[in-house]
PDB file of C-alpha atoms in Angstrom:
ATOM      1  CA  UNK A 724     -25.026 183.325  49.427  1.00  0.00           C
ATOM      2  CA  UNK A 725     -23.151 182.093  46.150  1.00  0.00           C
ATOM      3  CA  UNK A 726     -25.702 180.324  43.952  1.00  0.00           C
ATOM      4  CA  UNK A 727     -23.281 179.423  41.448  1.00  0.00           C
ATOM      5  CA  UNK A 728     -19.900 180.434  39.624  1.00  0.00           C
ATOM      6  CA  UNK A 729     -19.514 180.403  36.036  1.00  0.00           C
ATOM      7  CA  UNK A 730     -16.115 180.283  34.146  1.00  0.00           C
ATOM      8  CA  UNK A 731     -15.733 181.743  30.776  1.00  0.00           C
ATOM      9  CA  UNK A 732     -15.202 179.515  27.702  1.00  0.00           C
ATOM     10  CA  UNK A 733     -13.063 181.153  25.581  1.00  0.00           C
ATOM     11  CA  UNK A 734     -13.155 180.888  21.878  1.00  0.00           C
ATOM     12  CA  UNK A 735     -10.524 182.001  19.049  1.00  0.00           C
ATOM     13  CA  UNK A 736     -12.024 184.426  16.785  1.00  0.00           C
ATOM     14  CA  UNK A 737      -8.855 184.586  14.661  1.00  0.00           C
ATOM     15  CA  UNK A 738      -6.321 187.334  16.342  1.00  0.00           C
ATOM     16  CA  UNK A 739      -8.262 187.898  19.132  1.00  0.00           C
ATOM     17  CA  UNK A 740     -10.330 185.630  21.861  1.00  0.00           C
ATOM     18  CA  UNK A 741     -14.371 185.916  23.344  1.00  0.00           C
ATOM     19  CA  UNK A 742     -14.765 184.489  26.789  1.00  0.00           C
ATOM     20  CA  UNK A 743     -18.779 183.755  26.708  1.00  0.00           C
ATOM     21  CA  UNK A 744     -20.399 183.719  30.459  1.00  0.00           C
ATOM     22  CA  UNK A 745     -24.094 183.547  30.078  1.00  0.00           C
ATOM     23  CA  UNK A 746     -26.113 182.179  28.808  1.00  0.00           C
ATOM     24  CA  UNK A 747     -25.190 178.381  29.954  1.00  0.00           C
ATOM     25  CA  UNK A 748     -27.316 175.467  30.876  1.00  0.00           C
ATOM     26  CA  UNK A 749     -27.914 176.399  34.357  1.00  0.00           C
ATOM     27  CA  UNK A 750     -28.075 180.085  34.181  1.00  0.00           C
ATOM     28  CA  UNK A 751     -29.820 181.450  31.164  1.00  0.00           C
ATOM     29  CA  UNK A 752     -30.246 185.587  32.725  1.00  0.00           C
ATOM     30  CA  UNK A 753     -29.141 187.597  35.526  1.00  0.00           C
ATOM     31  CA  UNK A 754     -31.830 189.784  35.687  1.00  0.00           C
ATOM     32  CA  UNK A 755     -32.485 190.951  31.992  1.00  0.00           C
ATOM     33  CA  UNK A 756     -28.938 190.475  31.053  1.00  0.00           C
ATOM     34  CA  UNK A 757     -29.004 187.301  28.649  1.00  0.00           C
ATOM     35  CA  UNK A 758     -25.642 187.293  27.089  1.00  0.00           C
ATOM     36  CA  UNK A 759     -22.198 188.573  28.496  1.00  0.00           C
ATOM     37  CA  UNK A 760     -18.954 188.023  26.426  1.00  0.00           C
ATOM     38  CA  UNK A 761     -15.347 189.333  27.418  1.00  0.00           C
ATOM     39  CA  UNK A 762     -13.607 190.648  24.220  1.00  0.00           C
ATOM     40  CA  UNK A 763      -9.721 190.016  24.233  1.00  0.00           C
ATOM     41  CA  UNK A 764      -7.307 191.437  25.573  1.00  0.00           C
ATOM     42  CA  UNK A 765      -5.862 191.626  21.827  1.00  0.00           C
ATOM     43  CA  UNK A 766      -3.566 193.652  20.169  1.00  0.00           C
ATOM     44  CA  UNK A 767      -3.741 193.936  16.383  1.00  0.00           C
ATOM     45  CA  UNK A 768      -0.538 194.971  13.956  1.00  0.00           C
ATOM     46  CA  UNK A 769      -1.031 197.862  11.717  1.00  0.00           C
ATOM     47  CA  UNK A 770      -3.245 197.124   9.183  1.00  0.00           C
ATOM     48  CA  UNK A 771      -5.673 194.475  10.929  1.00  0.00           C
ATOM     49  CA  UNK A 772      -8.474 194.714  13.211  1.00  0.00           C
ATOM     50  CA  UNK A 773     -11.991 193.432  13.388  1.00  0.00           C
ATOM     51  CA  UNK A 774     -14.694 193.070  11.113  1.00  0.00           C
ATOM     52  CA  UNK A 775     -17.863 192.031  12.429  1.00  0.00           C
ATOM     53  CA  UNK A 776     -20.045 191.877   9.125  1.00  0.00           C
ATOM     54  CA  UNK A 777     -23.733 193.181   9.335  1.00  0.00           C
ATOM     55  CA  UNK A 778     -26.148 190.895  11.256  1.00  0.00           C
ATOM     56  CA  UNK A 779     -29.795 191.357  12.630  1.00  0.00           C
ATOM     57  CA  UNK A 780     -30.808 191.788  16.261  1.00  0.00           C
ATOM     58  CA  UNK A 781     -34.597 191.362  17.685  1.00  0.00           C
ATOM     59  CA  UNK A 782     -35.995 191.616  21.095  1.00  0.00           C
ATOM     60  CA  UNK A 783     -33.141 192.856  22.740  1.00  0.00           C
ATOM     61  CA  UNK A 784     -30.450 195.617  23.463  1.00  0.00           C
ATOM     62  CA  UNK A 785     -26.884 195.384  22.664  1.00  0.00           C
ATOM     63  CA  UNK A 786     -24.557 197.220  25.177  1.00  0.00           C
ATOM     64  CA  UNK A 787     -20.696 197.707  24.341  1.00  0.00           C
ATOM     65  CA  UNK A 788     -18.412 199.020  26.767  1.00  0.00           C
ATOM     66  CA  UNK A 789     -14.449 198.989  26.319  1.00  0.00           C
ATOM     67  CA  UNK A 790     -11.518 198.996  28.582  1.00  0.00           C
ATOM     68  CA  UNK A 791      -9.199 199.483  25.793  1.00  0.00           C
ATOM     69  CA  UNK A 792      -9.031 200.600  21.846  1.00  0.00           C
ATOM     70  CA  UNK A 793     -11.992 201.545  19.823  1.00  0.00           C
ATOM     71  CA  UNK A 794     -14.786 200.266  17.485  1.00  0.00           C
ATOM     72  CA  UNK A 795     -16.988 201.471  14.989  1.00  0.00           C
ATOM     73  CA  UNK A 796     -20.383 200.974  15.240  1.00  0.00           C
ATOM     74  CA  UNK A 797     -22.872 201.173  12.030  1.00  0.00           C
ATOM     75  CA  UNK A 798     -26.379 200.670  11.865  1.00  0.00           C
ATOM     76  CA  UNK A 799     -29.715 200.515   9.676  1.00  0.00           C
ATOM     77  CA  UNK A 800     -30.657 203.884  11.108  1.00  0.00           C
ATOM     78  CA  UNK A 801     -27.768 205.420   9.765  1.00  0.00           C
ATOM     79  CA  UNK A 802     -25.567 205.765  12.841  1.00  0.00           C
ATOM     80  CA  UNK A 803     -21.780 205.661  12.483  1.00  0.00           C
ATOM     81  CA  UNK A 804     -20.086 206.060  15.955  1.00  0.00           C
ATOM     82  CA  UNK A 805     -16.906 205.128  17.418  1.00  0.00           C
ATOM     83  CA  UNK A 806     -16.747 204.048  20.855  1.00  0.00           C
ATOM     84  CA  UNK A 807     -14.043 204.478  23.128  1.00  0.00           C
ATOM     85  CA  UNK A 808     -13.012 203.218  26.810  1.00  0.00           C
ATOM     86  CA  UNK A 809     -15.570 204.396  29.301  1.00  0.00           C
ATOM     87  CA  UNK A 810     -18.041 205.368  26.730  1.00  0.00           C
ATOM     88  CA  UNK A 811     -21.503 203.507  26.360  1.00  0.00           C
ATOM     89  CA  UNK A 812     -23.106 202.478  23.159  1.00  0.00           C
ATOM     90  CA  UNK A 813     -26.522 201.045  23.862  1.00  0.00           C
ATOM     91  CA  UNK A 814     -28.477 199.820  20.764  1.00  0.00           C
ATOM     92  CA  UNK A 815     -32.142 198.742  21.134  1.00  0.00           C
ATOM     93  CA  UNK A 816     -33.139 196.135  18.491  1.00  0.00           C
ATOM     94  CA  UNK A 817     -36.925 196.124  19.400  1.00  0.00           C
ATOM     95  CA  UNK A 818     -38.947 194.801  16.497  1.00  0.00           C
ATOM     96  CA  UNK A 819     -35.609 194.684  14.118  1.00  0.00           C
ATOM     97  CA  UNK A 820     -32.007 196.071  13.375  1.00  0.00           C
ATOM     98  CA  UNK A 821     -28.723 195.282  11.630  1.00  0.00           C
ATOM     99  CA  UNK A 822     -25.593 196.628  12.621  1.00  0.00           C
ATOM    100  CA  UNK A 823     -21.956 195.949  11.747  1.00  0.00           C
ATOM    101  CA  UNK A 824     -18.664 196.134  14.256  1.00  0.00           C
ATOM    102  CA  UNK A 825     -15.599 197.338  12.788  1.00  0.00           C
ATOM    103  CA  UNK A 826     -11.930 198.460  13.327  1.00  0.00           C
ATOM    104  CA  UNK A 827     -12.144 202.211  12.169  1.00  0.00           C
ATOM    105  CA  UNK A 828      -9.942 203.116   9.261  1.00  0.00           C
ATOM    106  CA  UNK A 829      -7.205 205.314  11.747  1.00  0.00           C
ATOM    107  CA  UNK A 830      -6.849 202.578  14.358  1.00  0.00           C
ATOM    108  CA  UNK A 831      -6.731 199.806  11.744  1.00  0.00           C
ATOM    109  CA  UNK A 832      -3.518 201.578  10.211  1.00  0.00           C
ATOM    110  CA  UNK A 833      -1.838 202.356  13.362  1.00  0.00           C
ATOM    111  CA  UNK A 834      -2.386 198.883  14.880  1.00  0.00           C
ATOM    112  CA  UNK A 835      -4.321 199.105  18.413  1.00  0.00           C
ATOM    113  CA  UNK A 836      -5.446 197.343  21.435  1.00  0.00           C
ATOM    114  CA  UNK A 837      -9.135 196.014  21.952  1.00  0.00           C
ATOM    115  CA  UNK A 838     -10.428 194.839  25.460  1.00  0.00           C
ATOM    116  CA  UNK A 839     -14.106 195.128  26.716  1.00  0.00           C
ATOM    117  CA  UNK A 840     -17.425 193.642  27.486  1.00  0.00           C
ATOM    118  CA  UNK A 841     -20.293 193.124  25.139  1.00  0.00           C
ATOM    119  CA  UNK A 842     -23.705 192.194  26.601  1.00  0.00           C
ATOM    120  CA  UNK A 843     -27.379 191.532  25.450  1.00  0.00           C
ATOM    121  CA  UNK A 844     -30.303 193.127  27.666  1.00  0.00           C
ATOM    122  CA  UNK A 845     -33.506 191.301  26.718  1.00  0.00           C
ATOM    123  CA  UNK A 846     -36.306 193.517  26.563  1.00  0.00           C
ATOM    124  CA  UNK A 847     -39.717 193.373  28.770  1.00  0.00           C
ATOM    125  CA  UNK A 848     -42.485 191.387  26.885  1.00  0.00           C
ATOM    126  CA  UNK A 849     -44.369 194.792  26.363  1.00  0.00           C
ATOM    127  CA  UNK A 850     -41.395 196.399  24.706  1.00  0.00           C
ATOM    128  CA  UNK A 851     -39.915 193.548  22.234  1.00  0.00           C
ATOM    129  CA  UNK A 852     -41.269 195.064  19.323  1.00  0.00           C
ATOM    130  CA  UNK A 853     -40.437 198.753  20.224  1.00  0.00           C
ATOM    131  CA  UNK A 854     -39.052 200.771  17.331  1.00  0.00           C
ATOM    132  CA  UNK A 855     -35.093 200.527  17.184  1.00  0.00           C
ATOM    133  CA  UNK A 856     -32.828 203.175  18.314  1.00  0.00           C
ATOM    134  CA  UNK A 857     -29.365 203.914  19.301  1.00  0.00           C
ATOM    135  CA  UNK A 858     -27.882 206.074  22.113  1.00  0.00           C
ATOM    136  CA  UNK A 859     -24.260 206.757  22.864  1.00  0.00           C
ATOM    137  CA  UNK A 860     -22.987 208.404  26.135  1.00  0.00           C
ATOM    138  CA  UNK A 861     -19.442 209.363  26.423  1.00  0.00           C
ATOM    139  CA  UNK A 862     -17.727 208.493  29.851  1.00  0.00           C
ATOM    140  CA  UNK A 863     -17.931 211.914  31.430  1.00  0.00           C
ATOM    141  CA  UNK A 864     -21.809 211.592  31.057  1.00  0.00           C
ATOM    142  CA  UNK A 865     -21.845 208.166  33.667  1.00  0.00           C
ATOM    143  CA  UNK A 866     -22.116 208.794  37.294  1.00  0.00           C
ATOM    144  CA  UNK A 867     -19.038 207.659  39.353  1.00  0.00           C
ATOM    145  CA  UNK A 868     -19.216 206.084  42.687  1.00  0.00           C
ATOM    146  CA  UNK A 869     -16.217 206.233  45.042  1.00  0.00           C
ATOM    147  CA  UNK A 870     -15.497 204.499  48.226  1.00  0.00           C
ATOM    148  CA  UNK A 871     -12.108 203.765  50.212  1.00  0.00           C
ATOM    149  CA  UNK A 872      -9.904 202.401  47.542  1.00  0.00           C
ATOM    150  CA  UNK A 873     -12.930 201.644  45.003  1.00  0.00           C
ATOM    151  CA  UNK A 874     -13.823 203.524  42.297  1.00  0.00           C
ATOM    152  CA  UNK A 875     -17.065 202.627  40.041  1.00  0.00           C
ATOM    153  CA  UNK A 876     -18.437 203.819  36.889  1.00  0.00           C
ATOM    154  CA  UNK A 877     -22.210 203.090  36.729  1.00  0.00           C
ATOM    155  CA  UNK A 878     -22.923 202.148  33.037  1.00  0.00           C
ATOM    156  CA  UNK A 879     -26.607 201.252  33.469  1.00  0.00           C
ATOM    157  CA  UNK A 880     -29.356 201.803  35.812  1.00  0.00           C
ATOM    158  CA  UNK A 881     -29.376 202.555  39.302  1.00  0.00           C
ATOM    159  CA  UNK A 882     -27.160 201.760  42.124  1.00  0.00           C
ATOM    160  CA  UNK A 883     -25.376 203.350  45.306  1.00  0.00           C
ATOM    161  CA  UNK A 884     -28.133 206.077  44.987  1.00  0.00           C
ATOM    162  CA  UNK A 885     -26.943 207.314  41.619  1.00  0.00           C
ATOM    163  CA  UNK A 886     -28.710 206.835  38.128  1.00  0.00           C
ATOM    164  CA  UNK A 887     -27.320 206.384  34.817  1.00  0.00           C
ATOM    165  CA  UNK A 888     -28.512 208.513  31.840  1.00  0.00           C
ATOM    166  CA  UNK A 889     -28.903 205.818  29.514  1.00  0.00           C
ATOM    167  CA  UNK A 890     -32.654 204.807  28.633  1.00  0.00           C
ATOM    168  CA  UNK A 891     -33.590 201.539  29.724  1.00  0.00           C
ATOM    169  CA  UNK A 892     -36.879 199.323  29.903  1.00  0.00           C
ATOM    170  CA  UNK A 893     -36.639 197.276  33.429  1.00  0.00           C
ATOM    171  CA  UNK A 894     -34.926 197.489  36.747  1.00  0.00           C
ATOM    172  CA  UNK A 895     -31.236 197.103  36.171  1.00  0.00           C
ATOM    173  CA  UNK A 896     -27.985 198.257  37.278  1.00  0.00           C
ATOM    174  CA  UNK A 897     -24.348 197.599  35.162  1.00  0.00           C
ATOM    175  CA  UNK A 898     -21.058 198.582  37.181  1.00  0.00           C
ATOM    176  CA  UNK A 899     -17.382 199.023  36.183  1.00  0.00           C
ATOM    177  CA  UNK A 900     -15.505 198.727  39.296  1.00  0.00           C
ATOM    178  CA  UNK A 901     -11.831 199.095  39.968  1.00  0.00           C
ATOM    179  CA  UNK A 902     -10.646 198.281  43.399  1.00  0.00           C
ATOM    180  CA  UNK A 903      -7.347 198.481  45.093  1.00  0.00           C
ATOM    181  CA  UNK A 904      -5.635 195.745  46.993  1.00  0.00           C
ATOM    182  CA  UNK A 905      -7.058 195.386  50.421  1.00  0.00           C
ATOM    183  CA  UNK A 906     -10.226 197.298  50.057  1.00  0.00           C
ATOM    184  CA  UNK A 907     -13.513 195.835  51.069  1.00  0.00           C
ATOM    185  CA  UNK A 908     -17.163 197.302  49.726  1.00  0.00           C
ATOM    186  CA  UNK A 909     -20.458 196.133  50.535  1.00  0.00           C
ATOM    187  CA  UNK A 910     -22.404 195.090  46.832  1.00  0.00           C
ATOM    188  CA  UNK A 911     -25.482 197.120  46.682  1.00  0.00           C
ATOM    189  CA  UNK A 912     -29.175 194.796  47.507  1.00  0.00           C
ATOM    190  CA  UNK A 913     -31.597 196.885  45.933  1.00  0.00           C
ATOM    191  CA  UNK A 914     -31.708 194.601  43.021  1.00  0.00           C
ATOM    192  CA  UNK A 915     -33.256 190.871  42.664  1.00  0.00           C
ATOM    193  CA  UNK A 916     -30.694 189.287  40.800  1.00  0.00           C
ATOM    194  CA  UNK A 917     -26.946 190.017  40.671  1.00  0.00           C
ATOM    195  CA  UNK A 918     -23.531 188.889  39.534  1.00  0.00           C
ATOM    196  CA  UNK A 919     -19.933 189.669  39.780  1.00  0.00           C
ATOM    197  CA  UNK A 920     -17.377 189.040  37.008  1.00  0.00           C
ATOM    198  CA  UNK A 921     -13.697 189.129  37.516  1.00  0.00           C
ATOM    199  CA  UNK A 922     -12.078 190.850  34.712  1.00  0.00           C
ATOM    200  CA  UNK A 923      -8.921 190.932  36.088  1.00  0.00           C
ATOM    201  CA  UNK A 924      -7.100 190.457  39.841  1.00  0.00           C
ATOM    202  CA  UNK A 925      -8.482 188.529  42.446  1.00  0.00           C
ATOM    203  CA  UNK A 926     -11.553 189.180  45.132  1.00  0.00           C
ATOM    204  CA  UNK A 927     -12.911 187.258  48.449  1.00  0.00           C
ATOM    205  CA  UNK A 928     -16.498 186.564  48.699  1.00  0.00           C
ATOM    206  CA  UNK A 929     -18.221 184.469  51.428  1.00  0.00           C
ATOM    207  CA  UNK A 930     -14.373 183.300  52.424  1.00  0.00           C
ATOM    208  CA  UNK A 931     -14.151 182.065  48.383  1.00  0.00           C
ATOM    209  CA  UNK A 932     -11.419 183.344  46.311  1.00  0.00           C
ATOM    210  CA  UNK A 933     -12.173 184.110  42.729  1.00  0.00           C
ATOM    211  CA  UNK A 934      -9.792 185.209  39.884  1.00  0.00           C
ATOM    212  CA  UNK A 935      -9.861 186.514  36.167  1.00  0.00           C
ATOM    213  CA  UNK A 936     -12.674 184.972  33.958  1.00  0.00           C
ATOM    214  CA  UNK A 937     -15.303 183.786  36.906  1.00  0.00           C
ATOM    215  CA  UNK A 938     -18.760 184.853  37.492  1.00  0.00           C
ATOM    216  CA  UNK A 939     -20.117 184.694  40.727  1.00  0.00           C
ATOM    217  CA  UNK A 940     -23.997 184.593  40.791  1.00  0.00           C
ATOM    218  CA  UNK A 941     -25.580 185.676  44.069  1.00  0.00           C
ATOM    219  CA  UNK A 942     -28.450 184.335  45.767  1.00  0.00           C
ATOM    220  CA  UNK A 943     -31.533 186.735  45.713  1.00  0.00           C
ATOM    221  CA  UNK A 944     -31.379 187.545  49.410  1.00  0.00           C
ATOM    222  CA  UNK A 945     -27.564 187.833  49.930  1.00  0.00           C
ATOM    223  CA  UNK A 946     -25.909 190.872  51.701  1.00  0.00           C
ATOM    224  CA  UNK A 947     -22.302 190.512  51.080  1.00  0.00           C
ATOM    225  CA  UNK A 948     -18.994 192.497  51.216  1.00  0.00           C
ATOM    226  CA  UNK A 949     -16.270 192.187  48.491  1.00  0.00           C
ATOM    227  CA  UNK A 950     -12.770 191.996  49.656  1.00  0.00           C
ATOM    228  CA  UNK A 951     -10.018 192.770  47.025  1.00  0.00           C
ATOM    229  CA  UNK A 952      -7.019 190.280  47.420  1.00  0.00           C
ATOM    230  CA  UNK A 953      -5.163 191.540  44.439  1.00  0.00           C
ATOM    231  CA  UNK A 954      -6.006 195.054  42.624  1.00  0.00           C
ATOM    232  CA  UNK A 955      -9.279 194.127  40.583  1.00  0.00           C
ATOM    233  CA  UNK A 956     -11.344 195.245  37.524  1.00  0.00           C
ATOM    234  CA  UNK A 957     -14.860 193.675  38.001  1.00  0.00           C
ATOM    235  CA  UNK A 958     -18.405 193.970  36.153  1.00  0.00           C
ATOM    236  CA  UNK A 959     -21.061 193.936  38.266  1.00  0.00           C
ATOM    237  CA  UNK A 960     -24.729 193.322  36.666  1.00  0.00           C
ATOM    238  CA  UNK A 961     -28.214 192.318  37.531  1.00  0.00           C
ATOM    239  CA  UNK A 962     -31.689 193.333  38.160  1.00  0.00           C
ATOM    240  CA  UNK A 963     -34.992 192.374  38.046  1.00  0.00           C
ATOM    241  CA  UNK A 964     -36.162 189.097  36.733  1.00  0.00           C
ATOM    242  CA  UNK A 965     -38.147 189.199  33.604  1.00  0.00           C
ATOM    243  CA  UNK A 966     -41.768 187.940  33.280  1.00  0.00           C
ATOM    244  CA  UNK A 967     -41.796 184.930  31.049  1.00  0.00           C
ATOM    245  CA  UNK A 968     -39.385 182.735  29.098  1.00  0.00           C
ATOM    246  CA  UNK A 969     -36.689 183.920  26.654  1.00  0.00           C
ATOM    247  CA  UNK A 970     -35.637 182.085  23.894  1.00  0.00           C
ATOM    248  CA  UNK A 971     -32.633 182.673  21.476  1.00  0.00           C
ATOM    249  CA  UNK A 972     -31.686 181.733  17.877  1.00  0.00           C
ATOM    250  CA  UNK A 973     -28.266 183.307  16.910  1.00  0.00           C
ATOM    251  CA  UNK A 974     -28.797 187.138  17.350  1.00  0.00           C
ATOM    252  CA  UNK A 975     -32.540 186.990  18.162  1.00  0.00           C
ATOM    253  CA  UNK A 976     -34.077 186.828  21.363  1.00  0.00           C
ATOM    254  CA  UNK A 977     -37.744 186.747  21.913  1.00  0.00           C
ATOM    255  CA  UNK A 978     -40.440 185.271  24.393  1.00  0.00           C
ATOM    256  CA  UNK A 979     -42.081 183.952  21.679  1.00  0.00           C
ATOM    257  CA  UNK A 980     -40.471 180.957  19.688  1.00  0.00           C
ATOM    258  CA  UNK A 981     -42.833 182.052  16.729  1.00  0.00           C
ATOM    259  CA  UNK A 982     -41.325 184.995  16.752  1.00  0.00           C
ATOM    260  CA  UNK A 983     -37.679 183.615  16.238  1.00  0.00           C
ATOM    261  CA  UNK A 984     -39.199 181.692  13.034  1.00  0.00           C
ATOM    262  CA  UNK A 985     -40.542 184.816  11.605  1.00  0.00           C
ATOM    263  CA  UNK A 986     -36.880 186.743  12.146  1.00  0.00           C
ATOM    264  CA  UNK A 987     -34.949 183.827  10.750  1.00  0.00           C
ATOM    265  CA  UNK A 988     -37.431 183.869   7.598  1.00  0.00           C
ATOM    266  CA  UNK A 989     -37.157 187.603   7.207  1.00  0.00           C
ATOM    267  CA  UNK A 990     -33.246 187.494   7.296  1.00  0.00           C
ATOM    268  CA  UNK A 991     -33.202 184.968   4.774  1.00  0.00           C
ATOM    269  CA  UNK A 992     -35.503 186.408   2.526  1.00  0.00           C
ATOM    270  CA  UNK A 993     -33.654 189.782   2.818  1.00  0.00           C
ATOM    271  CA  UNK A 994     -30.624 188.717   1.830  1.00  0.00           C
ATOM    272  CA  UNK A 995     -32.322 186.392  -1.141  1.00  0.00           C
ATOM    273  CA  UNK A 996     -33.530 189.817  -2.256  1.00  0.00           C
ATOM    274  CA  UNK A 997     -30.368 191.745  -1.894  1.00  0.00           C
ATOM    275  CA  UNK A 998     -32.048 193.956   1.035  1.00  0.00           C
ATOM    276  CA  UNK A 999     -34.047 195.570  -1.289  1.00  0.00           C
ATOM    277  CA  UNK A1000     -37.833 196.551   0.219  1.00  0.00           C
ATOM    278  CA  UNK A1001     -37.264 193.756   2.596  1.00  0.00           C
ATOM    279  CA  UNK A1002     -37.859 193.016   6.241  1.00  0.00           C
ATOM    280  CA  UNK A1003     -34.020 194.155   7.183  1.00  0.00           C
ATOM    281  CA  UNK A1004     -31.711 196.541   5.764  1.00  0.00           C
ATOM    282  CA  UNK A1005     -27.833 197.164   5.299  1.00  0.00           C
ATOM    283  CA  UNK A1006     -26.452 199.813   7.327  1.00  0.00           C
ATOM    284  CA  UNK A1007     -25.432 202.656   4.857  1.00  0.00           C
ATOM    285  CA  UNK A1008     -21.960 202.083   2.995  1.00  0.00           C
ATOM    286  CA  UNK A1009     -22.008 198.079   3.886  1.00  0.00           C
ATOM    287  CA  UNK A1010     -22.459 195.405   1.024  1.00  0.00           C
ATOM    288  CA  UNK A1011     -21.503 192.155   3.213  1.00  0.00           C
ATOM    289  CA  UNK A1012     -23.817 190.551   5.550  1.00  0.00           C
ATOM    290  CA  UNK A1013     -23.636 187.364   7.846  1.00  0.00           C
ATOM    291  CA  UNK A1014     -25.985 184.434   6.322  1.00  0.00           C
ATOM    292  CA  UNK A1015     -28.360 183.025   8.996  1.00  0.00           C
ATOM    293  CA  UNK A1016     -26.691 179.900  10.419  1.00  0.00           C
ATOM    294  CA  UNK A1017     -28.497 176.389   9.926  1.00  0.00           C
ATOM    295  CA  UNK A1018     -28.509 175.811  13.599  1.00  0.00           C
TER     296      UNK A1018
END
């Protein structure tokens, strides 16, 4: 029933922490999900915030989902969008895109909290070089699913007879679940791979207790119930296995290792050319970038 459990590895990024769940050596993907980070919770004093400078992606889609706070997204398509709790930012990198993530001026001046999840969804091989695009869906556009003591927000894909409006490339599901103490619900069994992440609270699966910061990866055939021991916030994700292997270097994902080498060379050459007439461009209004790491 339970294939494995993963405990998040917290990393201090200066003023806030990030807890990474996947990829790990024994579990590279859950369905098409290839990266899963728990950000915060963090509280920023007035005048401070986050500044993730422009950086590139290929071969994936990024998904930002917040429980608290807000974040400004800018990309090379000219998109400038503020994401707030319950909204979805889905950015398809495809053949290549550059974006930044920063605290907006109003939130930075006032001081703010930040708490959320960032994930990457690997694209099917035939879609890895698709044109980049960005979509934003406000919280009210996403389907709600309610059971006794349980409320779910369907972020991506299909589950429990509902379908999210976010455009995706392969069978997938991604749920934000708020569950009251003592409630029990059956996990959707319509997807090949599934994992449950405990953002807060405590749950029981197959007679075992799990708490904050733990991801429970389930067997393909598992039909399970989840009992809430202490009021919990959960993120549940998964979908169909992707055909072929996926390789990662930095912010690049591809089924082809040579494609990663090209992306690395393109980013370095773009920076050397100060992003003029190059493979990658900076988002409008941005003048900084994150250099290509050595490893």
